[in-house]
Coordinates of C-alpha atoms in Angstrom, one line a residue:
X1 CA 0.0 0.0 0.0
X2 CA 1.3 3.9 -1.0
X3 CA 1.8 6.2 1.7
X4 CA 0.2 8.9 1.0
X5 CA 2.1 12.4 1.8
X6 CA 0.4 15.3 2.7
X7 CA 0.7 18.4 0.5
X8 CA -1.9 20.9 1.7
X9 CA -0.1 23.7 2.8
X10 CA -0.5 25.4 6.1
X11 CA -2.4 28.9 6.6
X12 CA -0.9 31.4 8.9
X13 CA -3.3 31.7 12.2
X14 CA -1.5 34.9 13.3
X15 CA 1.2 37.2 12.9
X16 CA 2.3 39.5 15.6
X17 CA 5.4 41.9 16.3
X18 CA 8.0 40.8 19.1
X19 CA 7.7 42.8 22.4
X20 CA 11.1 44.1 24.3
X21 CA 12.0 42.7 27.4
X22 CA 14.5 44.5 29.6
X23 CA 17.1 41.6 31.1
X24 CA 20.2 41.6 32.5
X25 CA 21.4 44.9 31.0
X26 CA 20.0 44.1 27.4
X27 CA 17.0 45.0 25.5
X28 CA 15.5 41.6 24.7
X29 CA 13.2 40.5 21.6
X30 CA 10.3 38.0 22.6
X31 CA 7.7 37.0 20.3
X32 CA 7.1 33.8 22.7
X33 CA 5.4 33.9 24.8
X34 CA 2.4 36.2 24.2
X35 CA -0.9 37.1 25.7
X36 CA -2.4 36.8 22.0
X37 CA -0.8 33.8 21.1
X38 CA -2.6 30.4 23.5
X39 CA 0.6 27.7 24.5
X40 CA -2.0 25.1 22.4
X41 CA -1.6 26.2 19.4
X42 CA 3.0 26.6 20.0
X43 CA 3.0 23.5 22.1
X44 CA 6.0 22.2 22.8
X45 CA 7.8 25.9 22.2
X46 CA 7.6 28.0 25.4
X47 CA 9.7 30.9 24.8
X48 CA 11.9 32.4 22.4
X49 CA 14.3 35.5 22.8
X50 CA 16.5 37.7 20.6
X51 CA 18.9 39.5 22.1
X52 CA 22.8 40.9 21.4
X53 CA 25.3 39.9 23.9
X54 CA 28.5 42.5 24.2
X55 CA 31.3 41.8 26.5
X56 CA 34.0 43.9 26.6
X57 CA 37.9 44.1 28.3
X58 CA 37.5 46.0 31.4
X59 CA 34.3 45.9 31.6
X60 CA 32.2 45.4 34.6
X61 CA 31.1 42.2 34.5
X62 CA 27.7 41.1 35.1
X63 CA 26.4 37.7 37.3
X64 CA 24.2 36.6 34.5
X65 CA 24.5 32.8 36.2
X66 CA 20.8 31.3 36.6
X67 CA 19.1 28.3 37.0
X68 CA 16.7 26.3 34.9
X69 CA 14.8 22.9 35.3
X70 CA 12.2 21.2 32.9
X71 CA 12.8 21.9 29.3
X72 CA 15.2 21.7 26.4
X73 CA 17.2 25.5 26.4
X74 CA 18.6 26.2 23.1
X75 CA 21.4 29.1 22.2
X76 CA 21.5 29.3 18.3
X77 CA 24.6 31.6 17.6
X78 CA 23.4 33.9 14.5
X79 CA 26.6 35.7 14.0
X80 CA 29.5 36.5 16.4
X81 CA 30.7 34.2 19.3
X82 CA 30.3 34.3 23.0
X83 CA 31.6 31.8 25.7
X84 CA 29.3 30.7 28.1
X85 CA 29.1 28.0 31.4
X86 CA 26.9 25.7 32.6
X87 CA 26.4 22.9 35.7
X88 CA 26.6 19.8 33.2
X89 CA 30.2 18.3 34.1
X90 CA 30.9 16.1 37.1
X91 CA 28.7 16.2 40.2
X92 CA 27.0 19.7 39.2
X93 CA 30.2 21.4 38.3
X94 CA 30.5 23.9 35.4
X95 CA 31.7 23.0 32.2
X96 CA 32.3 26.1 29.1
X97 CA 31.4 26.0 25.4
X98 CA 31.6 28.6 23.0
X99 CA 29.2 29.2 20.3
X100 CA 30.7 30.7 16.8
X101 CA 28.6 31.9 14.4
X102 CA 26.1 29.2 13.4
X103 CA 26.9 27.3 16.3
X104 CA 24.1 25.7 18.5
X105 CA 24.3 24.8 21.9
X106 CA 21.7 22.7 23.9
X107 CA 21.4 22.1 27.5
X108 CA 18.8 19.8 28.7
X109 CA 17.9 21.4 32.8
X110 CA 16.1 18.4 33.1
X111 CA 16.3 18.3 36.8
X112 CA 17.9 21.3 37.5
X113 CA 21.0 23.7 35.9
X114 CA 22.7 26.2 36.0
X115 CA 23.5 28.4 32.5
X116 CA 24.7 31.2 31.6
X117 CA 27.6 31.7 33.4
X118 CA 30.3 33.7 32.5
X119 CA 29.2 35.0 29.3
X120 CA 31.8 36.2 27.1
X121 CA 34.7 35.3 30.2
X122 CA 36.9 33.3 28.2
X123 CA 37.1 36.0 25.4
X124 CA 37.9 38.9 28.2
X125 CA 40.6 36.4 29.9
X126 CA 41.9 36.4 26.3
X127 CA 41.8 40.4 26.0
X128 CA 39.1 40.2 23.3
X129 CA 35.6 41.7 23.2
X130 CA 32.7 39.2 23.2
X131 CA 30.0 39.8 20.9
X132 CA 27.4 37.9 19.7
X133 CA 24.2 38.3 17.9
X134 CA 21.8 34.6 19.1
X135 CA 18.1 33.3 19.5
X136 CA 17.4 31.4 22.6
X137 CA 14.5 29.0 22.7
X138 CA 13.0 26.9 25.5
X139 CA 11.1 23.7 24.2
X140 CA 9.7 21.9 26.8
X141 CA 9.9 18.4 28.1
X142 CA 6.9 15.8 28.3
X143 CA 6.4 15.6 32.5
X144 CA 8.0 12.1 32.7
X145 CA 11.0 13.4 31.5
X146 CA 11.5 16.4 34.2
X147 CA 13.9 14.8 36.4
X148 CA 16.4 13.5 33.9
X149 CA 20.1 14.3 34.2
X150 CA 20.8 17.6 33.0
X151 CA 23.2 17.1 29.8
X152 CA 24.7 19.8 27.3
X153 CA 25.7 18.9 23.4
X154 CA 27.3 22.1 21.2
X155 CA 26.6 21.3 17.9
X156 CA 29.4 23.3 15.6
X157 CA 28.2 25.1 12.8
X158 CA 30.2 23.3 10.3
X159 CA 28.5 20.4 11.8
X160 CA 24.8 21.8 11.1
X161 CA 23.5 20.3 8.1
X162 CA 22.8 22.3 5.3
X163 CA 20.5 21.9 1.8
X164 CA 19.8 24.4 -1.1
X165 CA 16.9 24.6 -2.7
X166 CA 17.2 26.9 -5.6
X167 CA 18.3 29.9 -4.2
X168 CA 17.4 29.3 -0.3
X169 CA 19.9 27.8 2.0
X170 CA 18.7 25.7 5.1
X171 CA 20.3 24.8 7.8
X172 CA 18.9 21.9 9.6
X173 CA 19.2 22.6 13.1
X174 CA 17.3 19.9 14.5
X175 CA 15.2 17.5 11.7
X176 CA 16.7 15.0 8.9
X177 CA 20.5 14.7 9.7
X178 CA 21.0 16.9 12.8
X179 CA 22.4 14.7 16.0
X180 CA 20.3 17.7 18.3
X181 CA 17.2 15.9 19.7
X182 CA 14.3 17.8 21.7
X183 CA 12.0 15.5 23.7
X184 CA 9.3 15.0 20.9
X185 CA 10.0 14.9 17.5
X186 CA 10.7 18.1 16.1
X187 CA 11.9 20.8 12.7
X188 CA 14.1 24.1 13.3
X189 CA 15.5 26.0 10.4
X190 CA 17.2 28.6 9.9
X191 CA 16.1 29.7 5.9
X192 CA 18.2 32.6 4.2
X193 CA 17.3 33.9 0.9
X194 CA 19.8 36.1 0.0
X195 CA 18.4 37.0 -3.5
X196 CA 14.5 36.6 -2.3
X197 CA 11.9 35.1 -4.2
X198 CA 10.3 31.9 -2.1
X199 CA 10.0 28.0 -1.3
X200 CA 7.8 25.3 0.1
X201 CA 9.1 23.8 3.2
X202 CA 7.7 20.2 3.9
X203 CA 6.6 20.2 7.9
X204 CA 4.7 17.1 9.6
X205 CA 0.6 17.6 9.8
X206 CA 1.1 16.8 13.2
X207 CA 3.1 19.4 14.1
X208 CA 2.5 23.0 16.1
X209 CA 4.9 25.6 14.5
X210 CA 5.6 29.1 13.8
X211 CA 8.1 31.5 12.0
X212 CA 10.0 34.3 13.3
X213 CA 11.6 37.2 11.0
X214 CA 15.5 37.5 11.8
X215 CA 15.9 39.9 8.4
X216 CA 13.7 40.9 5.4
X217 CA 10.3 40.0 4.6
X218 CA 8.0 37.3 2.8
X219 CA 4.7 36.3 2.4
X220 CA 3.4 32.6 4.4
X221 CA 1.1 30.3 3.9
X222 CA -1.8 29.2 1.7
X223 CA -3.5 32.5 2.9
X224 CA -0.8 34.9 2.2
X225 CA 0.3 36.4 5.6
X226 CA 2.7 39.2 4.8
X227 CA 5.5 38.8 8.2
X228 CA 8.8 41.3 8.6
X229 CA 11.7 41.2 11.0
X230 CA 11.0 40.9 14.1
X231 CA 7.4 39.8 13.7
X232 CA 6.2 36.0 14.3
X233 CA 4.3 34.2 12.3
X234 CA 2.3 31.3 14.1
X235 CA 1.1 28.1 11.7
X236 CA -2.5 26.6 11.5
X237 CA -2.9 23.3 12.3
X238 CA -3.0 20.3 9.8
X239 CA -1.1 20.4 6.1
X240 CA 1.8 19.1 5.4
X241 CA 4.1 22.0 3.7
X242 CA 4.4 25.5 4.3
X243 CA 4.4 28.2 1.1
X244 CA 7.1 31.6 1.5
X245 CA 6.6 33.7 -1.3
X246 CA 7.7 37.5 -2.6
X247 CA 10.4 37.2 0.1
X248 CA 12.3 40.3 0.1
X249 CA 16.6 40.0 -0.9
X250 CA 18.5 39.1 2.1
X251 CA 15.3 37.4 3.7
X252 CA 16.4 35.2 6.8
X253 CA 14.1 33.8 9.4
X254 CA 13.6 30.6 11.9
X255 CA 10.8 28.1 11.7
X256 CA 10.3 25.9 14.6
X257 CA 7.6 23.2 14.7
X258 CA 7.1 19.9 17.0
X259 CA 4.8 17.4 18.1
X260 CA 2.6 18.9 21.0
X261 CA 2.9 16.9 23.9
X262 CA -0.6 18.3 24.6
X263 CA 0.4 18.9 28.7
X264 CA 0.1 22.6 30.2
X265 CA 3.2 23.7 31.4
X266 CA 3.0 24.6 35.6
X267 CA 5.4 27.7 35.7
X268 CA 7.7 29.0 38.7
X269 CA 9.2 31.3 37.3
X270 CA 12.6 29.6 35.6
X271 CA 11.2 26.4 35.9
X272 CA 8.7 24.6 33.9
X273 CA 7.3 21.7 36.0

């Protein structure tokens, strides 16, 4: 028997512009979450932040240390490089990674970790600035899987898998030949197209998902949603592709989708229980 694939494409429920969030000394981008936008219809994503990181010699440096517990945290390095730490080595202790442009880093909390410490320390030790230009993303973890061991895996961007498709380039972050895993099965790109114009990006009918603008402009889905930077774009349910159209030159943006776990997150503040 066939299989049969599913080519209806997806319509665009929403699209709404990032709001700024003031933290630790920078002026963050967040288009998740939002009052306008329910967890349902993003399920498993729970937050996603822009943000430029600057680290300088001499400067005063800044305890951005924190602790996490119950989802997937994702650093996606979109140009520059920054050194961070995190409680993933031997009994709790901190281990470092730094992330170079098109670098990804994910740290499972699990149970309970500690990230962000340091930022940019190794680069000051080395009497460099530290700056970098990344998306963070929190995807969350089914309840059973809470109180795992928390774990950390830098994927290297010459080590990100990458496909053209006329003139877009994709970069597979997590999907079809990435070793990154989140706890359901799950699709984040990052899409440039540097001369504009459009493609159809296959996405499971099972999936929740949404776009967000890192540069340009395009049009999305089988009902035409017009999206710019800094603007996300979130997915209707059911189809199995997703149409970008009368993209703008130098177009770049992230789409994320998973498989809802269909749980609702309990909140404490960092952790997600």
């Amino acid at each position: 028997m066939a299989t049969r694939i599913d080519t209806a494409q997806r319509e665009i429920l929403l699209v709404e512009d990032a709001h700024i969030r003031p933290m630790m000394g920078n002026r963050v981008l967040e288009p998740l979450p939002s009052r306008n936008i329910p967890y349902p219809v993003v399920d498993p994503f729970i937050l996603v932040h822009e943000a430029e990181v600057s680290v300088k010699p001499g400067q005063e440096p800044v305890d951005t240390t924190h602790a996490h517990r119950g989802f997937d945290n994702l650093w996606y390095a979109i140009s520059g490089s920054s050194s961070t730490g995190h409680s993933t080595g031997p009994g709790g202790s901190m281990e470092r990674a730094r992330l170079d442009t098109g670098s990804l880093l994910k740290l499972r909390t699990g149970r309970g970790a500690l990230h962000a410490e340091g930022i940019g320390a190794d680069e000051v030790r080395e009497g460099k600035a530290s700056e970098m230009r990344g998306v963070l993303f929190w995807v969350n973890l089914a309840r059973k899987d809470k109180d795992v061991e928390p774990s950390a895996q830098l994927l290297q961007a010459q080590d990100v898998p990458v496909r053209h498709e006329g003139d877009a380039t994709v970069r597979v972050l997590v999907g079809e030949g990435s070793p990154i895993e989140l706890g359901t099965p799950g699709l984040i790109l990052d899409v440039e197209l540097p001369n504009g114009g459009g493609l159809t990006i296959p996405i499971d009918a099972a999936f929740n998902g949404f776009v967000y603008l890192l540069e340009g402009e395009a049009t999305f889905g089988a009902n035409r949603r017009r999206a710019s930077r800094r603007q996300i774009a979130v997915l209707g349910s059911g189809g199995g592709a997703l149409a970008v159209e009368q993209a703008q030159p130098g177009t770049r943006f992230m789409l994320m989708a998973g498989k809802p776990y269909g749980e609702t997150p309990i909140y404490n503040g960092p952790y997600v229980d």
